[in-house]
Amino acid sequence: MDSTWDKLKRIFIDDHKALTRGYRDLIGLLDDGQLSRAAELAESIDAQAGAHIEFEEQHLYPRIREFRGDQYVGKMYHQHQNILHALVAIRRRATNSKPSPEQIEFWKARLKEGIDHAAACGSLLSHLQTLPEPVQADLLEKILELRMTARKWSQVGAAPDGFPASSEP
């Protein structure tokens, strides 16, 4: 039988694998000029990532902030915002108007930032692993509860006060 830690770790790793795969595939669709499919995939990533992002931003990052400080965690929130803004822009603009090559490159840069962010989140596993088992159990319960709400990332992604907002050209 899997321990609480094993379950939490598996969810965390699987979520990051799925996001990395999604960002990579989205970059490929943009490279191939398949804007309608890119918009559909951006919508799918938005829908699939909501629980994970809400878990990180509302439950994990505040704990990490205790160890790593405001600057480190602020960067994590900022990266989420950059990636989310790209997903929303792709979803809205890719099918409504022909984006410029510069806009597509901007989106791709944000998605590549997402790939790097997902890889860096692997280091957060060490923080999670050092937490007492009751805290891990509480975090596992929270992420499972969030998965039941099925909210989109675009419905939950917002940095708390004191952290920078993202911008897009």
Short mmCIF file of C-alpha atoms in Angstrom, two decimals:
data_model
loop_
_atom_site.label_atom_id
_atom_site.label_comp_id
_atom_site.label_asym_id
_atom_site.label_seq_id
_atom_site.Cartn_x
_atom_site.Cartn_y
_atom_site.Cartn_z
CA MET A 1 0.00 0.00 0.00
CA ASP A 2 1.30 3.44 -0.94
CA SER A 3 2.20 5.82 1.85
CA THR A 4 0.83 9.36 2.01
CA TRP A 5 4.19 10.58 0.75
CA ASP A 6 4.14 8.16 -2.19
CA LYS A 7 0.65 9.31 -3.21
CA LEU A 8 1.49 13.02 -2.89
CA LYS A 9 4.76 12.56 -4.79
CA ARG A 10 3.06 10.60 -7.59
CA ILE A 11 0.36 13.26 -8.06
CA PHE A 12 2.93 16.04 -8.06
CA ILE A 13 5.21 14.29 -10.56
CA ASP A 14 2.37 13.20 -12.84
CA ASP A 15 0.95 16.72 -12.93
CA HIS A 16 4.31 18.20 -13.90
CA LYS A 17 4.85 15.56 -16.58
CA ALA A 18 1.45 16.35 -18.08
CA LEU A 19 2.12 20.10 -18.05
CA THR A 20 5.57 19.67 -19.60
CA ARG A 21 4.12 17.44 -22.32
CA GLY A 22 1.32 19.94 -22.95
CA TYR A 23 3.69 22.91 -23.24
CA ARG A 24 5.98 20.94 -25.57
CA ASP A 25 3.07 19.87 -27.78
CA LEU A 26 1.69 23.40 -27.84
CA ILE A 27 5.04 24.77 -28.99
CA GLY A 28 5.03 22.17 -31.77
CA LEU A 29 1.55 23.19 -32.92
CA LEU A 30 2.57 26.85 -32.97
CA ASP A 31 5.71 25.96 -34.95
CA ASP A 32 3.55 24.06 -37.45
CA GLY A 33 1.07 26.94 -37.77
CA GLN A 34 -1.79 24.79 -36.44
CA LEU A 35 -3.43 27.64 -34.59
CA SER A 36 -6.88 26.11 -34.13
CA ARG A 37 -5.38 22.97 -32.60
CA ALA A 38 -3.07 25.15 -30.51
CA ALA A 39 -6.10 27.04 -29.17
CA GLU A 40 -7.81 23.74 -28.31
CA LEU A 41 -4.73 22.43 -26.51
CA ALA A 42 -4.30 25.72 -24.62
CA GLU A 43 -7.92 25.35 -23.46
CA SER A 44 -7.24 21.76 -22.40
CA ILE A 45 -4.13 22.70 -20.42
CA ASP A 46 -6.06 25.51 -18.73
CA ALA A 47 -8.76 23.02 -17.71
CA GLN A 48 -6.36 20.27 -16.59
CA ALA A 49 -3.96 22.47 -14.62
CA GLY A 50 -6.42 24.31 -12.38
CA ALA A 51 -6.30 22.03 -9.34
CA HIS A 52 -2.53 21.69 -9.45
CA ILE A 53 -1.91 25.43 -9.80
CA GLU A 54 -4.39 26.26 -7.05
CA PHE A 55 -2.70 23.68 -4.82
CA GLU A 56 0.72 25.19 -5.44
CA GLU A 57 -0.34 28.80 -5.06
CA GLN A 58 -2.66 28.42 -2.09
CA HIS A 59 -1.06 25.59 -0.12
CA LEU A 60 2.46 24.69 -1.25
CA TYR A 61 4.07 28.05 -2.04
CA PRO A 62 3.16 29.59 1.33
CA ARG A 63 5.01 26.69 2.99
CA ILE A 64 7.97 27.01 0.62
CA ARG A 65 8.03 30.74 1.32
CA GLU A 66 8.94 29.94 4.94
CA PHE A 67 12.13 28.19 3.75
CA ARG A 68 13.04 30.01 0.54
CA GLY A 69 11.69 33.51 1.07
CA ASP A 70 9.63 36.02 -0.88
CA GLN A 71 11.96 36.41 -3.85
CA TYR A 72 12.05 32.71 -4.70
CA VAL A 73 8.32 32.19 -4.27
CA GLY A 74 7.52 35.46 -6.01
CA LYS A 75 9.38 34.18 -9.05
CA MET A 76 7.24 31.00 -9.00
CA TYR A 77 4.00 33.02 -8.92
CA HIS A 78 5.31 35.29 -11.67
CA GLN A 79 6.14 32.32 -13.88
CA HIS A 80 2.64 30.94 -13.38
CA GLN A 81 1.20 34.27 -14.47
CA ASN A 82 3.41 34.43 -17.56
CA ILE A 83 2.45 30.92 -18.63
CA LEU A 84 -1.24 31.47 -17.94
CA HIS A 85 -1.27 34.72 -19.92
CA ALA A 86 0.25 32.88 -22.88
CA LEU A 87 -2.34 30.09 -22.66
CA VAL A 88 -5.23 32.55 -22.51
CA ALA A 89 -3.81 34.62 -25.37
CA ILE A 90 -3.30 31.54 -27.54
CA ARG A 91 -6.83 30.39 -26.81
CA ARG A 92 -8.34 33.78 -27.64
CA ARG A 93 -6.15 35.08 -30.44
CA ALA A 94 -5.11 31.99 -32.31
CA THR A 95 -8.61 31.46 -33.68
CA ASN A 96 -9.82 35.08 -33.83
CA SER A 97 -7.00 36.67 -35.78
CA LYS A 98 -3.70 35.72 -37.31
CA PRO A 99 -1.06 36.41 -34.67
CA SER A 100 2.20 37.98 -35.76
CA PRO A 101 5.39 35.91 -35.81
CA GLU A 102 6.60 38.04 -32.89
CA GLN A 103 3.48 37.18 -30.90
CA ILE A 104 3.94 33.48 -31.58
CA GLU A 105 7.60 33.67 -30.50
CA PHE A 106 6.51 35.49 -27.33
CA TRP A 107 4.02 32.71 -26.55
CA LYS A 108 6.61 30.04 -27.24
CA ALA A 109 9.07 31.77 -24.89
CA ARG A 110 6.43 31.71 -22.15
CA LEU A 111 5.72 28.03 -22.80
CA LYS A 112 9.44 27.26 -22.64
CA GLU A 113 9.45 29.13 -19.33
CA GLY A 114 6.69 26.71 -18.31
CA ILE A 115 8.86 23.73 -19.18
CA ASP A 116 11.71 25.16 -17.11
CA HIS A 117 9.30 25.96 -14.27
CA ALA A 118 7.96 22.40 -14.22
CA ALA A 119 11.51 21.05 -14.07
CA ALA A 120 12.40 23.43 -11.23
CA CYS A 121 9.32 22.32 -9.33
CA GLY A 122 10.99 18.95 -9.00
CA SER A 123 13.19 20.55 -6.36
CA LEU A 124 10.06 21.31 -4.37
CA LEU A 125 9.66 17.59 -3.79
CA SER A 126 12.54 17.75 -1.33
CA HIS A 127 10.64 20.39 0.65
CA LEU A 128 7.47 18.33 0.57
CA GLN A 129 9.32 15.22 1.68
CA THR A 130 10.74 16.92 4.76
CA LEU A 131 7.32 17.95 6.03
CA PRO A 132 5.84 15.89 8.85
CA GLU A 133 3.51 13.09 7.73
CA PRO A 134 0.37 14.82 9.13
CA VAL A 135 1.19 17.90 7.04
CA GLN A 136 1.78 15.73 3.97
CA ALA A 137 -1.58 14.05 4.62
CA ASP A 138 -3.26 17.45 4.84
CA LEU A 139 -1.65 18.54 1.57
CA LEU A 140 -2.68 15.30 -0.13
CA GLU A 141 -6.25 15.84 1.04
CA LYS A 142 -6.19 19.42 -0.26
CA ILE A 143 -4.99 18.51 -3.75
CA LEU A 144 -7.54 15.71 -3.99
CA GLU A 145 -10.31 18.10 -2.90
CA LEU A 146 -9.17 20.67 -5.48
CA ARG A 147 -9.30 18.05 -8.20
CA MET A 148 -12.96 17.54 -7.37
CA THR A 149 -13.77 21.22 -8.03
CA ALA A 150 -12.51 21.03 -11.62
CA ARG A 151 -11.76 24.75 -11.82
CA LYS A 152 -9.64 26.05 -14.66
CA TRP A 153 -6.24 27.62 -14.11
CA SER A 154 -7.64 30.86 -15.52
CA GLN A 155 -10.20 30.80 -12.70
CA VAL A 156 -7.68 30.35 -9.89
CA GLY A 157 -4.31 31.72 -10.96
CA ALA A 158 -3.62 34.93 -9.10
CA ALA A 159 -0.54 35.91 -7.15
CA PRO A 160 -1.15 37.24 -3.66
CA ASP A 161 -0.57 40.87 -2.80
CA GLY A 162 3.06 41.88 -2.90
CA PHE A 163 4.00 39.72 -5.87
CA PRO A 164 4.43 41.11 -9.39
CA ALA A 165 1.85 40.80 -12.12
CA SER A 166 2.80 39.61 -15.56
CA SER A 167 2.58 41.60 -18.77
CA GLU A 168 2.32 40.83 -22.43
CA PRO A 169 3.27 42.99 -25.42
#
